[in-house]
CSV table of C-alpha atoms and ligand atoms in Angstrom, one decimal:
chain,number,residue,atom,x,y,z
A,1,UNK,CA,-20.9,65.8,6.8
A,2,UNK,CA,-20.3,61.9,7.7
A,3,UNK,CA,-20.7,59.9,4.3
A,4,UNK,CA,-22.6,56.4,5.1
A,5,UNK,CA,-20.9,54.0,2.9
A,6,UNK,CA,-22.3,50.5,2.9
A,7,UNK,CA,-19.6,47.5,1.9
A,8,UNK,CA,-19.3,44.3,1.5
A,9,UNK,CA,-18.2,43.6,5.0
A,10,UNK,CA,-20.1,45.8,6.9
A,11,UNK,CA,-23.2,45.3,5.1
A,12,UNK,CA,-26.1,47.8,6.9
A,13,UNK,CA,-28.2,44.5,8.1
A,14,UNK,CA,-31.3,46.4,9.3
A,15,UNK,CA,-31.9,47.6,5.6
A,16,UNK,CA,-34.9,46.7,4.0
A,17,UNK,CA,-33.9,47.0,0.5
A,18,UNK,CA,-35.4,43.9,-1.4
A,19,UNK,CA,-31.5,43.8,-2.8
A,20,UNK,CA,-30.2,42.3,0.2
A,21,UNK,CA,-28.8,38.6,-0.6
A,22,UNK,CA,-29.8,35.9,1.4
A,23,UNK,CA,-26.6,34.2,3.0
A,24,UNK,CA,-26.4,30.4,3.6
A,25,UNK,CA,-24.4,29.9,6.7
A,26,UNK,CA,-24.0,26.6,5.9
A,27,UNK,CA,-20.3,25.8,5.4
A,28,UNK,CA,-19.1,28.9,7.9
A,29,UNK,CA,-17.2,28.3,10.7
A,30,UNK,CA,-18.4,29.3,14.2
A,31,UNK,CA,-16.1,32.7,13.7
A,32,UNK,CA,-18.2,33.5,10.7
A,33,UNK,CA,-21.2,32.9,11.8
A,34,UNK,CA,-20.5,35.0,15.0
A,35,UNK,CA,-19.2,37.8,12.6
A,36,UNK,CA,-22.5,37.5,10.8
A,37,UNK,CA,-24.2,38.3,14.2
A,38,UNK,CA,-22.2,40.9,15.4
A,39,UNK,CA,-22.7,42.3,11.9
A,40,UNK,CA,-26.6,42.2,12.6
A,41,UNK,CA,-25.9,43.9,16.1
A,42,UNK,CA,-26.4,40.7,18.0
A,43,UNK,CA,-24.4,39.4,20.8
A,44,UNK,CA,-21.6,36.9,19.8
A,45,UNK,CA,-23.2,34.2,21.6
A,46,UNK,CA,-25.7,34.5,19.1
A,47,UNK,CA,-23.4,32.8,16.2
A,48,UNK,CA,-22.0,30.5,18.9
A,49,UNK,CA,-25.9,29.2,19.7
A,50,UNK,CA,-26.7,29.2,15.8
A,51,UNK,CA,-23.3,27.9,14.6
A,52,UNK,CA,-24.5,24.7,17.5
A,53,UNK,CA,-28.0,24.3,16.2
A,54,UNK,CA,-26.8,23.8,12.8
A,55,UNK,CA,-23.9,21.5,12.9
A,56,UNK,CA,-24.6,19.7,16.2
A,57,UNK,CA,-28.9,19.3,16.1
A,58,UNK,CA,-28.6,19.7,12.8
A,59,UNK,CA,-31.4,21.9,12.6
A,60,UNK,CA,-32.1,23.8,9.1
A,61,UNK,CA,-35.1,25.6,9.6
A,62,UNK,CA,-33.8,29.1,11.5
A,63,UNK,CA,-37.1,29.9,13.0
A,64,UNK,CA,-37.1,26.4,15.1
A,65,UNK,CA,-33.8,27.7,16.9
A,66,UNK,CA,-35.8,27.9,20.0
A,67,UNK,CA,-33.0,29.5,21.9
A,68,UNK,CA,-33.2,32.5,19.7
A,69,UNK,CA,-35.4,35.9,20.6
A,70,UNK,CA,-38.3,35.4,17.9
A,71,UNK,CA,-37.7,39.0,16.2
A,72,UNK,CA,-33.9,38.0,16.1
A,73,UNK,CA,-35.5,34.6,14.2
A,74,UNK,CA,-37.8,36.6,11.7
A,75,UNK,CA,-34.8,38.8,10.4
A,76,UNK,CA,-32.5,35.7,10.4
A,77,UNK,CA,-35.2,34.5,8.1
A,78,UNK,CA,-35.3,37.6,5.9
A,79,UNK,CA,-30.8,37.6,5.8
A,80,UNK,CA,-29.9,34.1,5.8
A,81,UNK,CA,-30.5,30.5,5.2
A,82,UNK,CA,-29.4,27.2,6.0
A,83,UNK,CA,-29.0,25.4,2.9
A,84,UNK,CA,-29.5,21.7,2.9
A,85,UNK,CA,-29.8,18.6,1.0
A,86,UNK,CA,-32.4,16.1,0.0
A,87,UNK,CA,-31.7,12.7,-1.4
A,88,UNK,CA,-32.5,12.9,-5.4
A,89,UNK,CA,-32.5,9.0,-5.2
A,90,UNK,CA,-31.2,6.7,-2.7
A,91,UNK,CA,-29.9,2.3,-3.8
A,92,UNK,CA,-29.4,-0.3,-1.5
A,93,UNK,CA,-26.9,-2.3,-2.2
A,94,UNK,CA,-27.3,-6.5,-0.9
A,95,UNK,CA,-24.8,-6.1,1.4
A,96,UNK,CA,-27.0,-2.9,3.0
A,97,UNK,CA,-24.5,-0.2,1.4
A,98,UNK,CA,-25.9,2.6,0.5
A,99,UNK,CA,-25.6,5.3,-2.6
A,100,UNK,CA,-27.2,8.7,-1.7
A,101,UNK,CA,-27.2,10.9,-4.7
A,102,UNK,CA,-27.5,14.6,-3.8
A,103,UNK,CA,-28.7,17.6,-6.0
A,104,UNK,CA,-26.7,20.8,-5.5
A,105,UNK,CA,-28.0,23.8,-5.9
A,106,UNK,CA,-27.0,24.6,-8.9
A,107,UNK,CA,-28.6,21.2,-10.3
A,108,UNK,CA,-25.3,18.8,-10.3
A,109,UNK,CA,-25.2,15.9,-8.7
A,110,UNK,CA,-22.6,14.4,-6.4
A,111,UNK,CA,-23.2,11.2,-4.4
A,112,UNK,CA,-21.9,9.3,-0.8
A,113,UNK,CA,-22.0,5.9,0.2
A,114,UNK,CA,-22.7,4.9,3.8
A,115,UNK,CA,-21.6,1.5,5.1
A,116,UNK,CA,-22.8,-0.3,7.3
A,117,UNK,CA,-20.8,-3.1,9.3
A,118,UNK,CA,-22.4,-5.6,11.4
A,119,UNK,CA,-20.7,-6.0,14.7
A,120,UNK,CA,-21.0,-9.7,16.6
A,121,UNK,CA,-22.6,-8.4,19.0
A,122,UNK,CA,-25.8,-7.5,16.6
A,123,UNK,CA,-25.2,-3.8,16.6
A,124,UNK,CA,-24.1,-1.7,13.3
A,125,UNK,CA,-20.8,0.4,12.7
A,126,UNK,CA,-21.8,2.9,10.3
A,127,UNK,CA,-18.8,4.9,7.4
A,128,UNK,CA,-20.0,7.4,5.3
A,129,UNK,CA,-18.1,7.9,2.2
A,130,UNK,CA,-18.1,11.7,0.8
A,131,UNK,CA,-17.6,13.8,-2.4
A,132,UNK,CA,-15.3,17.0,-2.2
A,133,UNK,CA,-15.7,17.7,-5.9
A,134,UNK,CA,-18.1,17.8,-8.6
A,135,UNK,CA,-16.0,14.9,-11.2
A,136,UNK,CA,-12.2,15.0,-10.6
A,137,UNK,CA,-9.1,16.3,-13.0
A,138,UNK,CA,-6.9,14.0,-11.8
A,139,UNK,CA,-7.7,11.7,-14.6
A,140,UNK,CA,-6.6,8.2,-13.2
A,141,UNK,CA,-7.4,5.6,-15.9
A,142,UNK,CA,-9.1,3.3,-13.9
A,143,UNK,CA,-11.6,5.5,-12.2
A,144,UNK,CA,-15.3,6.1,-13.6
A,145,UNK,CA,-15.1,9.5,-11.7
A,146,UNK,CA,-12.2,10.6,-13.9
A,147,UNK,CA,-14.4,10.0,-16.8
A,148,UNK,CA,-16.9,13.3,-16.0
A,149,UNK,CA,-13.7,14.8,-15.8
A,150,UNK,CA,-14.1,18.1,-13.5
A,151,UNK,CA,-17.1,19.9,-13.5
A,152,UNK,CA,-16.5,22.5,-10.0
A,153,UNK,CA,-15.0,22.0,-6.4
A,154,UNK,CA,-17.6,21.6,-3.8
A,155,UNK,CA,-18.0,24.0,-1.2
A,156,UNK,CA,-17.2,23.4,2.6
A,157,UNK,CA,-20.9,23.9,3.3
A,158,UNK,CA,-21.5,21.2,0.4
A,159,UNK,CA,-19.0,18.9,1.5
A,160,UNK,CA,-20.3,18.9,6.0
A,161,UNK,CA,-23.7,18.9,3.6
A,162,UNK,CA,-23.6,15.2,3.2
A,163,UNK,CA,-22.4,14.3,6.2
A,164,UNK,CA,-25.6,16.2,8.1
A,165,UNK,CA,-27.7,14.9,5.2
A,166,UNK,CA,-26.9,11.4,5.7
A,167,UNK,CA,-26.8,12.0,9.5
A,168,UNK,CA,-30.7,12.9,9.2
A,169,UNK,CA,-31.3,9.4,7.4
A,170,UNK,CA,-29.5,7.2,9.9
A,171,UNK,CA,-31.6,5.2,12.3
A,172,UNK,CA,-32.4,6.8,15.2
A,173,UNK,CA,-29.6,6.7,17.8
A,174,UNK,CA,-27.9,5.7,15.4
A,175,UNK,CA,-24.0,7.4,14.8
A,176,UNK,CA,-21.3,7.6,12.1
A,177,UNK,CA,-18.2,6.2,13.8
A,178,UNK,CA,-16.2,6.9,10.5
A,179,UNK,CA,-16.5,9.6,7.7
A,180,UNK,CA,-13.5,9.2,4.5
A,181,UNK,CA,-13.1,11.8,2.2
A,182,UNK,CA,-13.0,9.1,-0.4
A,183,UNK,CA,-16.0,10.0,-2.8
A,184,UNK,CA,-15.9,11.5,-6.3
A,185,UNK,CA,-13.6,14.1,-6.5
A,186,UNK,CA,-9.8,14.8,-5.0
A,187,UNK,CA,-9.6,16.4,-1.9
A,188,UNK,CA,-6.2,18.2,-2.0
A,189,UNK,CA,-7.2,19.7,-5.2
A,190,UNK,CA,-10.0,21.5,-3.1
A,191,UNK,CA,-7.4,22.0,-0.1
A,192,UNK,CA,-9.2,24.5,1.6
A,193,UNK,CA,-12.6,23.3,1.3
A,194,UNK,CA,-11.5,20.0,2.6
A,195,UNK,CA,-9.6,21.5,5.7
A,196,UNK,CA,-12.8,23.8,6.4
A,197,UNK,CA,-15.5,20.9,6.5
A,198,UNK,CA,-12.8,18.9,8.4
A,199,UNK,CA,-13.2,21.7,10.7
A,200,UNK,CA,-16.5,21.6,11.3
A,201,UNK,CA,-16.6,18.2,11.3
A,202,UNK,CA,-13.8,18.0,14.3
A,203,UNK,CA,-15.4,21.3,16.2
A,204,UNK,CA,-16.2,20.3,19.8
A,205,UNK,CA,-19.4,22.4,19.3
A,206,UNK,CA,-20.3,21.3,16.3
A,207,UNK,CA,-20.7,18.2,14.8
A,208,UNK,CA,-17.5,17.1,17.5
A,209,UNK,CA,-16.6,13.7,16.1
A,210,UNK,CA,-12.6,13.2,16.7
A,211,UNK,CA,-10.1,13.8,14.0
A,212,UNK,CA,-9.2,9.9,14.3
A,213,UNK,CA,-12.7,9.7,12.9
A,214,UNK,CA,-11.9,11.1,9.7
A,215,UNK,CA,-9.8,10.2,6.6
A,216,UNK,CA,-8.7,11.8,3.9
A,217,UNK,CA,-7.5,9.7,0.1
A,218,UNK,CA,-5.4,11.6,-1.8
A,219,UNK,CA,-3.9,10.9,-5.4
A,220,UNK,CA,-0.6,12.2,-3.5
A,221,UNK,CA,-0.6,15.7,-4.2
A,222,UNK,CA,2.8,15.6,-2.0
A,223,UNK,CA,3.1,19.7,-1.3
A,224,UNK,CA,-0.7,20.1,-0.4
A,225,UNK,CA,-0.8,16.6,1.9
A,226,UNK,CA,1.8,18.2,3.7
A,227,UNK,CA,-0.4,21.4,4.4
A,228,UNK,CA,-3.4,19.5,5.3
A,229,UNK,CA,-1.7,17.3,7.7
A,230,UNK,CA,0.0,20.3,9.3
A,231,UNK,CA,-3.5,22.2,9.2
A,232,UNK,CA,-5.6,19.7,10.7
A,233,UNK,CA,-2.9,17.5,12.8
A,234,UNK,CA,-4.7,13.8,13.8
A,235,UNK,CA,-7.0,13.3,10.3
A,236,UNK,CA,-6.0,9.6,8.9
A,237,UNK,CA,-4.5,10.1,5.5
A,238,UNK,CA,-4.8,7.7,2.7
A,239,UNK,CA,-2.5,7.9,-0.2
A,240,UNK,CA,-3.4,6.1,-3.6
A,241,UNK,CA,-0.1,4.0,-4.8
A,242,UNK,CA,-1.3,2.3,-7.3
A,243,UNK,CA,2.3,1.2,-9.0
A,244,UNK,CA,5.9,0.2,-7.3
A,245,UNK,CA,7.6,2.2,-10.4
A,246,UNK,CA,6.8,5.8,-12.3
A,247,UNK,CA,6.8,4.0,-15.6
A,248,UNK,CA,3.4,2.3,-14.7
A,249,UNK,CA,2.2,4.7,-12.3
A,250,UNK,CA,2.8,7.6,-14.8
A,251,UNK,CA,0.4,5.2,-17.3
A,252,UNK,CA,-2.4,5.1,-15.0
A,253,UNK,CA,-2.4,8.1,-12.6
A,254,UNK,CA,-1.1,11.3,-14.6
A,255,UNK,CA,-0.6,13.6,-11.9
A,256,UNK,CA,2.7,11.0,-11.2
A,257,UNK,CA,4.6,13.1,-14.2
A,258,UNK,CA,3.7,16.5,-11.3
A,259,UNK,CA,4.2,14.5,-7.7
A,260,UNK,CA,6.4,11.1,-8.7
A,261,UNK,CA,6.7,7.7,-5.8
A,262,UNK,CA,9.8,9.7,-4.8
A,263,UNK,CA,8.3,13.0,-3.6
A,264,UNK,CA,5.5,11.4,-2.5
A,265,UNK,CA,7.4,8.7,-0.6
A,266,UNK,CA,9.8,11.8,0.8
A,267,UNK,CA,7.1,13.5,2.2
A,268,UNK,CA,5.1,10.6,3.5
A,269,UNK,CA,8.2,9.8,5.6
A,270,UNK,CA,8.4,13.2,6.7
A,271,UNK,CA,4.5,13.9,7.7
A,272,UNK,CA,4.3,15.5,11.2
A,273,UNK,CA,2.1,12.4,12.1
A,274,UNK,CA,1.3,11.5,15.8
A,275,UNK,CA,3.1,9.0,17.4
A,276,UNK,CA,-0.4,6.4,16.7
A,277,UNK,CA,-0.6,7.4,13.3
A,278,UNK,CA,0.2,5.8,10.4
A,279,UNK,CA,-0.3,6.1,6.7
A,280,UNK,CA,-2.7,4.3,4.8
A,281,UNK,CA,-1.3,3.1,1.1
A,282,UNK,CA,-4.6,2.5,-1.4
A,283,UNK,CA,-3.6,0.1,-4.3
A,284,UNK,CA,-5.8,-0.7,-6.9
A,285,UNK,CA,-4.8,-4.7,-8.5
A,286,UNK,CA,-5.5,-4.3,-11.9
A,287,UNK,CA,-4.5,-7.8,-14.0
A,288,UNK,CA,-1.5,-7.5,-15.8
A,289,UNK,CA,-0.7,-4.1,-15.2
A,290,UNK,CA,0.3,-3.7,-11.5
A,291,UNK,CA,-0.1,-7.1,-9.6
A,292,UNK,CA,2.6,-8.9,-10.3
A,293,UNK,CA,4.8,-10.5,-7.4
A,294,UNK,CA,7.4,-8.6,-8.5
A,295,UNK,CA,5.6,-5.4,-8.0
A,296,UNK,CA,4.3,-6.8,-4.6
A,297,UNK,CA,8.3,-7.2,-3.9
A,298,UNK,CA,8.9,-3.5,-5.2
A,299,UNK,CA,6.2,-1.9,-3.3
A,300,UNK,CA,7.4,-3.5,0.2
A,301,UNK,CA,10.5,-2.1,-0.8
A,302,UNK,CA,9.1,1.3,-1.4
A,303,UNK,CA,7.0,1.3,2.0
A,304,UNK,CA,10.2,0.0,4.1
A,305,UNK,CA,10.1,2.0,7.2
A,306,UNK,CA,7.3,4.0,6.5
A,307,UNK,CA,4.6,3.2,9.5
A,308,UNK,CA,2.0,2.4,7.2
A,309,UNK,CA,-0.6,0.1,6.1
A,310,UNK,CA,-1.7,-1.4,2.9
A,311,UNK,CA,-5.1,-1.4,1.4
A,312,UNK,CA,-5.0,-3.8,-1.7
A,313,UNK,CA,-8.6,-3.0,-3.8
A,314,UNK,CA,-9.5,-5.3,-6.2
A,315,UNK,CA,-10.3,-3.5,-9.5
A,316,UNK,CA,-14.0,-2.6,-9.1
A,317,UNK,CA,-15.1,-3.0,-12.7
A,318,UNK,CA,-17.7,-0.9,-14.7
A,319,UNK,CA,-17.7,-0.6,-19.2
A,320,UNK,CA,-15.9,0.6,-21.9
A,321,UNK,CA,-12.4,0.4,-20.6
A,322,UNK,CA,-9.9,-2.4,-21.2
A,323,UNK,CA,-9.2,-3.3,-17.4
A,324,UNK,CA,-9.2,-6.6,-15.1
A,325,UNK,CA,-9.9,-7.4,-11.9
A,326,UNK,CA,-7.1,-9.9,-10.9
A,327,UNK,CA,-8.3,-13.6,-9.6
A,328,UNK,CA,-8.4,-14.0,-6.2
A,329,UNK,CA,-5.6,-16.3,-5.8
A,330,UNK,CA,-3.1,-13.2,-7.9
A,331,UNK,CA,-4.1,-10.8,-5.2
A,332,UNK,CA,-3.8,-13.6,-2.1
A,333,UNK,CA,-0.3,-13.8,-3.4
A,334,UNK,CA,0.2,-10.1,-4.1
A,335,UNK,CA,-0.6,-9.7,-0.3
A,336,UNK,CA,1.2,-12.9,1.1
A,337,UNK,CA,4.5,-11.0,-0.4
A,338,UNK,CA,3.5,-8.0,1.5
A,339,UNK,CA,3.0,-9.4,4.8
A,340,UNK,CA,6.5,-11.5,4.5
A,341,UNK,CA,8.0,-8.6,4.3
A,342,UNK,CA,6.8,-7.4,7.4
A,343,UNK,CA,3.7,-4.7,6.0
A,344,UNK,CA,0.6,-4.8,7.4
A,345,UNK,CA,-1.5,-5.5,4.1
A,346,UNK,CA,-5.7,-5.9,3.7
A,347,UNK,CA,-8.0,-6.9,0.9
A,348,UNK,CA,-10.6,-4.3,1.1
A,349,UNK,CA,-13.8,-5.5,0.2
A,350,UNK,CA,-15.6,-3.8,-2.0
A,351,UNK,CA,-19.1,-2.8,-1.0
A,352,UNK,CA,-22.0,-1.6,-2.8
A,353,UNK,CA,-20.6,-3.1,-5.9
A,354,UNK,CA,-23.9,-4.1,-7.2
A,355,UNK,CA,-25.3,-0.3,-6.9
A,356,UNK,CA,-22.2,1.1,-8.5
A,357,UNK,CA,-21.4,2.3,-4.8
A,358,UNK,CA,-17.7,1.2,-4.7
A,359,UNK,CA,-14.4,2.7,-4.8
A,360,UNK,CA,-13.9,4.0,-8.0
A,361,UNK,CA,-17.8,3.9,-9.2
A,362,UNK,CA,-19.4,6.9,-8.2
A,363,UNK,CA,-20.3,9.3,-11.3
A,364,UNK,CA,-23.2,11.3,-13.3
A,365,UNK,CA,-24.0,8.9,-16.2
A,366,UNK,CA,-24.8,12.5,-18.4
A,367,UNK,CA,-21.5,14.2,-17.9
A,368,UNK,CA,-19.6,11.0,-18.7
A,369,UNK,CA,-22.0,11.1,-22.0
A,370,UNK,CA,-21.6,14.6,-23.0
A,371,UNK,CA,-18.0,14.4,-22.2
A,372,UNK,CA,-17.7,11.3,-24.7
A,373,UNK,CA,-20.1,12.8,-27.0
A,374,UNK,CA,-18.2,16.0,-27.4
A,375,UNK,CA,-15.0,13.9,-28.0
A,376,UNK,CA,-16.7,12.3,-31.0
B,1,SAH,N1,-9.0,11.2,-5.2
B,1,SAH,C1,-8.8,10.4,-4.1
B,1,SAH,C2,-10.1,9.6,-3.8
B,1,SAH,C3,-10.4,8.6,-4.8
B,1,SAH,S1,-11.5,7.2,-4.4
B,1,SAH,C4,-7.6,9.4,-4.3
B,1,SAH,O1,-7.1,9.4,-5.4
B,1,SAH,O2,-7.2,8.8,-3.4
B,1,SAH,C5,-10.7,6.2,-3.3
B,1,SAH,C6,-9.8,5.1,-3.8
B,1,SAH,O3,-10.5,4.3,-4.8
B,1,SAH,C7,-8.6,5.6,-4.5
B,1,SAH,O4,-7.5,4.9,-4.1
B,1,SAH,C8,-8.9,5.3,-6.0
B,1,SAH,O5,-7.7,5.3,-6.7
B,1,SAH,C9,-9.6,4.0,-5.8
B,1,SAH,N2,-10.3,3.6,-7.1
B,1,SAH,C10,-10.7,4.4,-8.1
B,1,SAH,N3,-11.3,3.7,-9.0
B,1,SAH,C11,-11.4,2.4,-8.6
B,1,SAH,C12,-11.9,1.2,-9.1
B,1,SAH,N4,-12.6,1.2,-10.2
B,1,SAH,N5,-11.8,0.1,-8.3
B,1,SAH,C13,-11.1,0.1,-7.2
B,1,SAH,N6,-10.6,1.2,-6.6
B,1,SAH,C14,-10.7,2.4,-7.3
C-alpha cells in the first residue's frame, strides 16, 4: 500500500481542511508564484499571468484577475492572498513631500517619503523613499531611526509593498522615475530581502522599472555591498561616510569598529560597477564634529580615484541630542574644498523637513519612548 504523505512543499491544494493556511504571494518572485500554481495543478502560465497582475497592474483583489478561469479564482481565493497596504496617515510637507506611514500586519509601523520635483517644463519627477526594516541596529548617533533601535526586518513582500502602495496614490499617469532604499532601516542588514524586492522591482514583467532606477544607502557593510552589487549588477549604491578618519567615524557610526574607511574604501574601489556607474558618498555635516576644512581636505583624499560623487546633507535636526546643523557658509566651504580637488560634490536639500520626512527623520514616536523608558 502507497502511503499519502502531505508536506510542506507539496501541500495536497485541493483539500478542504479548514487548516489550510492562506498564502500571501506578495513578496514572491514569478518562480514562486508559478511553483504555487503548478502546486494547485494549474498551468505555469498561471503564476506568470498572476505574478503580472500583481506587480505590474497592481491588482490585489485575486477574483478581478480577469484573465483567470473563475473556479481557478474562487480557490485562489480560498489558498492565497495578496496582502497590501493602506496609508495609516499620510503629511504633506510645503515643499509637496510626502510621509506615508504604513501599518504592517502585525501592527508596526514603517513609513516612505515620496518626492516630488518640479521640472521647467511644468511636469513632476516623482522619488519614493522606502523602509527595509522595522528601526535599524546600526545605531548611528545622529539618526532618529537609530533611536527605536531594531524591532524586525521587513519582508520582500513588505518592502515592493510600499512601492505598489504609493504607486496606487500617485496621480494618474503619473510614474516613479526613482525609488532609494533610503528609509528607516539598513538594507544590507536585510541582504536578501533587499536583493528580492530589487528583483521584483527590476522584473521586465513586473513592476519593470530599470535597475538605474533604483538605489541602495548603505552604512557600508563592505562584505554584504559587495554581494548585493554582484547579485543585482546596475542598482546605484550609496554609501554613508560620514567622517575622513575612524577616530570620528567610530564616535558616530559604530558599525566602523566591524567595516572601517579602509575596508570600505577597498571594496568600493573594487565594486564590479558598470562602466556609467559610479558611487555615491552620503555625508552628514554635523557642526564641529565632521565639517571642518580639514576633514573636507581628508575626505578628497580618501575618495581620490574612486568614480564617485558626493552628497553633503546638512544635519536634519529633531530633540534630545546634542548635535548641529552647520551654517551655510561652513558647508559652502566644506564643498568648495571638494570640488577643487576635482570631486563632484552636492548639497542635498533636505525635503519634508517640516513633516519629519527627511533623511535621518523617519521613526515610531512609541518605540523611541518605550526604548527610553525602559532605559530609565
Ligand atoms: N542605513 C542606510 C540608510 C539611512 S538613511 C545608510 O546608513 O545609508 C539615508 C542617509 O541619511 C544616510 O546617509 C544617513 O546616515 C543619513 N542621515 C541619517 N540621519 C540623518 C539626519 N538626521 N540628517 C541628515 N542625514 C541623516
Amino acid at each position: 500500500m502507497e502511503l499519502m504523505v502531505s508536506t510542506k512543499n507539496s501541500p495536497d491544494w485541493r483539500d478542504d481542511s479548514p487548516a489550510q493556511e492562506i498564502t500571501d504571494l506578495k513578496g514572491m518572485g514569478e518562480e514562486e508564484i508559478i511553483e504555487f500554481c503548478l502546486e494547485a495543478g494549474e498551468p505555469a502560465y498561471r503564476g506568470r499571468q498572476i505574478f503580472s497582475w500583481i506587480y505590474a497592474k497592481g491588482e490585489t483583489d485575486l477574483d478581478r484577475m480577469s484573465d483567470l478561469p473563475r473556479a481557478f479564482r474562487e480557490e485562489l481565493a480560498r489558498r492565497a492572498r495578496v496582502g497590501w497596504l493602506e496609508p495609516e496617515k499620510v503629511e504633506k510637507g510645503a515643499d509637496g513631500t510626502e510621509k506615508f506611514l504604513w501599518r504592517l500586519g502585525d501592527g508596526n509601523l514603517v513609513e516612505s517619503v515620496r518626492v516630488p520635483m518640479p521640472l521647467p517644463d511644468g511636469k513632476t519627477r516623482w522619488s519614493l523613499c522606502i523602509s527595509t526594516q522595522v528601526g535599524c541596529a546600526m545605531g548611528c548617533a545622529f539618526c532618529l531611526t537609530a533611536k527605536m533601535g531594531f524591532v524586525r526586518q521587513l519582508s520582500a513582500g513588505e518592502i515592493v509593498e510600499q512601492f505598489l502602495a504609493a504607486r496606487r496614490l500617485l496621480p494618474e499617469g503619473e510614474r516613479y522615475h526613482n525609488v532609494v532604499f533610503m528609509g528607516m532601516g539598513e538594507p544590507l542588514d536585510n541582504l536578501e530581502a533587499s536583493v528580492a524586492a530589487v528583483r521584483l522591482l527590476t522584473h521586465p514583467k513586473g513592476v519593470g522599472m530599470s535597475p538605474r532606477r533604483l538605489t541602495l544607502s548603505t552604512v557600508g557593510i563592505a562584505p554584504k555591498l559587495l554581494e548585493f552589487v554582484r547579485e543585482v549588477p546596475g542598482v546605484g549604491v550609496a554609501v554613508s561616510l560620514h567622517a575622513a578618519d575612524d577616530v570620528t567615524r567610530g564616535k558616530i557610526v559604530p558599525p566602523n569598529r566591524k567595516w572601517p574607511l579602509n575596508e570600505i574604501l577597498t571594496t568600493c574601489r573594487n565594486l564590479p560597477l558598470s562602466e556609467r556607474q559610479r558611487i555615491t558618498f552620503e555625508y552628514v555635516l554635523l557642526s564641529g564634529v565632521n565639517d571642518s576644512p580639514e576633514d573636507a581636505r581628508k575626505l578628497a583624499g580618501l575618495l581620490r580615484g574612486i568614480r564617485c560623487k558626493v552628497n553633503l546633507l546638512p544635519w536634519n535636526p529633531f530633540p534630545d541630542v546634542s548635535f548641529e546643523r552647520p551654517a551655510d557658509s561652513r558647508v559652502g566651504e566644506f564643498r568648495r574644498i571638494l570640488t577643487q580637488s576635482g570631486l563632484d560634490a552636492f548639497v542635498r536639500q533636505s525635503k519634508g523637513l517640516d513633516i519629519r520626512a527627511a533623511c535621518g527623520q523617519l521613526a515610531d514616536d512609541d518605540k523611541i519612548a518605550d526604548r527610553a523608558g525602559r532605559r530609565s
